[in-house]
Coordinates of N, CA, C and O in Angstrom, one line a residue:
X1 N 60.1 24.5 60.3 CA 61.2 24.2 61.3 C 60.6 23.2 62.3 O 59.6 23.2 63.0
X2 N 61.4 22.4 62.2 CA 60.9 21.2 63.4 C 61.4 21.3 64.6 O 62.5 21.9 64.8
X3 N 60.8 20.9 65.7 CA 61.3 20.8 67.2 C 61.2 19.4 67.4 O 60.2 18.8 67.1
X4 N 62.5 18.7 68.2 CA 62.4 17.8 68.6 C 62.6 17.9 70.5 O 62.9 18.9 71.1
X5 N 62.5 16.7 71.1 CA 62.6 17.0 72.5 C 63.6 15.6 72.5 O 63.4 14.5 72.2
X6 N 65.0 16.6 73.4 CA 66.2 15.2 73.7 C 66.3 15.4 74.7 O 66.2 16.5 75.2
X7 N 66.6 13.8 75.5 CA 66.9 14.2 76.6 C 68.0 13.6 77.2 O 68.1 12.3 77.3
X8 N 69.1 14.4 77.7 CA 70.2 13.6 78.0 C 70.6 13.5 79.4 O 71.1 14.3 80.1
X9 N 70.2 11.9 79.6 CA 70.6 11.1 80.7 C 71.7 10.1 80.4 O 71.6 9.3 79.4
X10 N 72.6 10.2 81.1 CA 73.3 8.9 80.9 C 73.1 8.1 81.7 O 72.0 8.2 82.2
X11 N 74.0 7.1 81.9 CA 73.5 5.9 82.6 C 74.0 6.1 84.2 O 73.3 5.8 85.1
X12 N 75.1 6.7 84.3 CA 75.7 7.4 85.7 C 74.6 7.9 86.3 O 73.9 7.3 87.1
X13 N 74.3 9.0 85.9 CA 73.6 10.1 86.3 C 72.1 9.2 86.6 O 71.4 9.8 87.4
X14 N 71.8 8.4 86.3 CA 70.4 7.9 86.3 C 70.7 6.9 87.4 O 69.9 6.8 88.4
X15 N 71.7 6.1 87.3 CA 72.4 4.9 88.5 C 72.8 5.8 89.7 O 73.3 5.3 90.7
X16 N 72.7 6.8 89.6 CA 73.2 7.4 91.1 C 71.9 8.0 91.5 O 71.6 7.6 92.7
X17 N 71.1 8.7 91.1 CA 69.9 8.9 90.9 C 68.7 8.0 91.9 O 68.1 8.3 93.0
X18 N 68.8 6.6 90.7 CA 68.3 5.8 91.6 C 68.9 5.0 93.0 O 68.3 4.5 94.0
X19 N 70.0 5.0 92.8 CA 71.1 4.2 94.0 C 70.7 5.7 95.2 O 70.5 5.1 96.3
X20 N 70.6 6.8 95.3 CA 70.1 8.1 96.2 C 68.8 7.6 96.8 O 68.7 7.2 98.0
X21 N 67.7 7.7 95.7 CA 66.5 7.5 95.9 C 65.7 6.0 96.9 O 64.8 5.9 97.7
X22 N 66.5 5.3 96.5 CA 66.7 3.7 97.4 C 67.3 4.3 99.1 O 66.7 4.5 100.2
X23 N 68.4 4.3 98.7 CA 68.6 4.6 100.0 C 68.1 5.9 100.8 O 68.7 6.4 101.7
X24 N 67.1 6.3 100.3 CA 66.6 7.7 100.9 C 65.5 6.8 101.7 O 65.1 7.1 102.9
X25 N 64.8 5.7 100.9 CA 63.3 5.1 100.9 C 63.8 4.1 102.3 O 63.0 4.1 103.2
X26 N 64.9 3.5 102.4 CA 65.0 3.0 102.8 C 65.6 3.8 104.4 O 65.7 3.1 105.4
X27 N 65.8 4.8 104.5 CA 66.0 5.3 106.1 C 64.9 6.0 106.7 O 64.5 6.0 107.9
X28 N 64.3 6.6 105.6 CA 63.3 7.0 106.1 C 61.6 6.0 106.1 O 60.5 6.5 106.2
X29 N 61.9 4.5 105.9 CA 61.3 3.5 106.0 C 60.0 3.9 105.0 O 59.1 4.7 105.4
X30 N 60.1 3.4 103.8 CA 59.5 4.0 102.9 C 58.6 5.3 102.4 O 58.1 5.4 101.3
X31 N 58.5 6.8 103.6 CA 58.2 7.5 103.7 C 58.1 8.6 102.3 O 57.1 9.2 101.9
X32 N 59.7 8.6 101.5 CA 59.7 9.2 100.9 C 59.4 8.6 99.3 O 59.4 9.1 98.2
X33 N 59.1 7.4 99.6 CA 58.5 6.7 98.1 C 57.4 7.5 97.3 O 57.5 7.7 96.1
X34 N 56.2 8.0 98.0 CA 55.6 8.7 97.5 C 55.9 10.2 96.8 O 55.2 10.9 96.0
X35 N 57.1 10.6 97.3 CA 57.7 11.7 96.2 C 58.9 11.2 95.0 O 59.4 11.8 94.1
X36 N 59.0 9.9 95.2 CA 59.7 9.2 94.3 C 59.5 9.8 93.0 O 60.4 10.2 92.3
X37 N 58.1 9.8 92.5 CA 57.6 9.7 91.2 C 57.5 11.6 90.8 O 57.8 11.8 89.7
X38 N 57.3 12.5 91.3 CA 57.3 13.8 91.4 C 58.6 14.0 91.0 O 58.8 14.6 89.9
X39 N 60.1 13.4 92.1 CA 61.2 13.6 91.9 C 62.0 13.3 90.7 O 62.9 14.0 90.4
X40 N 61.5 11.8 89.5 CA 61.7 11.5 88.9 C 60.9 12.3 87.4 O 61.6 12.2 86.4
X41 N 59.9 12.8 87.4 CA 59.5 13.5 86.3 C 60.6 15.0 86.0 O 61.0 15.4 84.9
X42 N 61.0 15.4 87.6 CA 62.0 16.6 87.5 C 62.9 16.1 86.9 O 63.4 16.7 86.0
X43 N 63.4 15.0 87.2 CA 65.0 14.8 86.9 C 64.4 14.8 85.3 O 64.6 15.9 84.7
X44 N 63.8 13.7 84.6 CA 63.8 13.9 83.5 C 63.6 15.2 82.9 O 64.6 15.5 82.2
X45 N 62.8 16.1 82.9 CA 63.1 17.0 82.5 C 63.4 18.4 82.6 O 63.1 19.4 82.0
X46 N 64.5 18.2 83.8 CA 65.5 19.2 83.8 C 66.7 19.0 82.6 O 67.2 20.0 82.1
X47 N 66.9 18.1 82.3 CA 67.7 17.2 81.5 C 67.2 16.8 79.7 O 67.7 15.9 78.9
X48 N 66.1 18.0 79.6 CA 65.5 17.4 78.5 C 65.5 18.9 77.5 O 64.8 19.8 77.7
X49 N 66.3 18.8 76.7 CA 66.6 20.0 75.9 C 65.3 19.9 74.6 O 64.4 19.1 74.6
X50 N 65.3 20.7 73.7 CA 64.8 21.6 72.4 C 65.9 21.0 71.4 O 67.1 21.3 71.5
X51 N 65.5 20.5 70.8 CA 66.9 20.5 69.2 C 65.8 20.9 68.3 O 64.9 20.2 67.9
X52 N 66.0 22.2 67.8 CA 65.8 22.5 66.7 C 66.5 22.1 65.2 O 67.7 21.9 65.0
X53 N 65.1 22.0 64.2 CA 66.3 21.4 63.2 C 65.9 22.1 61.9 O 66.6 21.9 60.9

């Protein structure tokens, strides 16, 4: 039995995502850029299912 790993992002979900993250960096004068990249491994894989086949 094989396992694959999918992960479903659309293009919305990822454009709002980043259009959030910009303007987060940007009020808090680049402060939160450094959790940018933490924030972005979650998103991916909250979003990242098991397809067994």
């Amino acid at each position: 039995m094989a396992r694959r790993l999918r992960c479903d992002v659309g293009f919305a979900d990822s454009l709002l995502f980043l259009l959030g993250w910009t303007v987060l960096v940007v009020i808090t004068f680049g402060l939160a850029s450094p959790f940018f990249l933490f924030s972005l491994i979650k998103f991916m894989i909250n979003r990242t299912i098991i397809v067994e086949e």
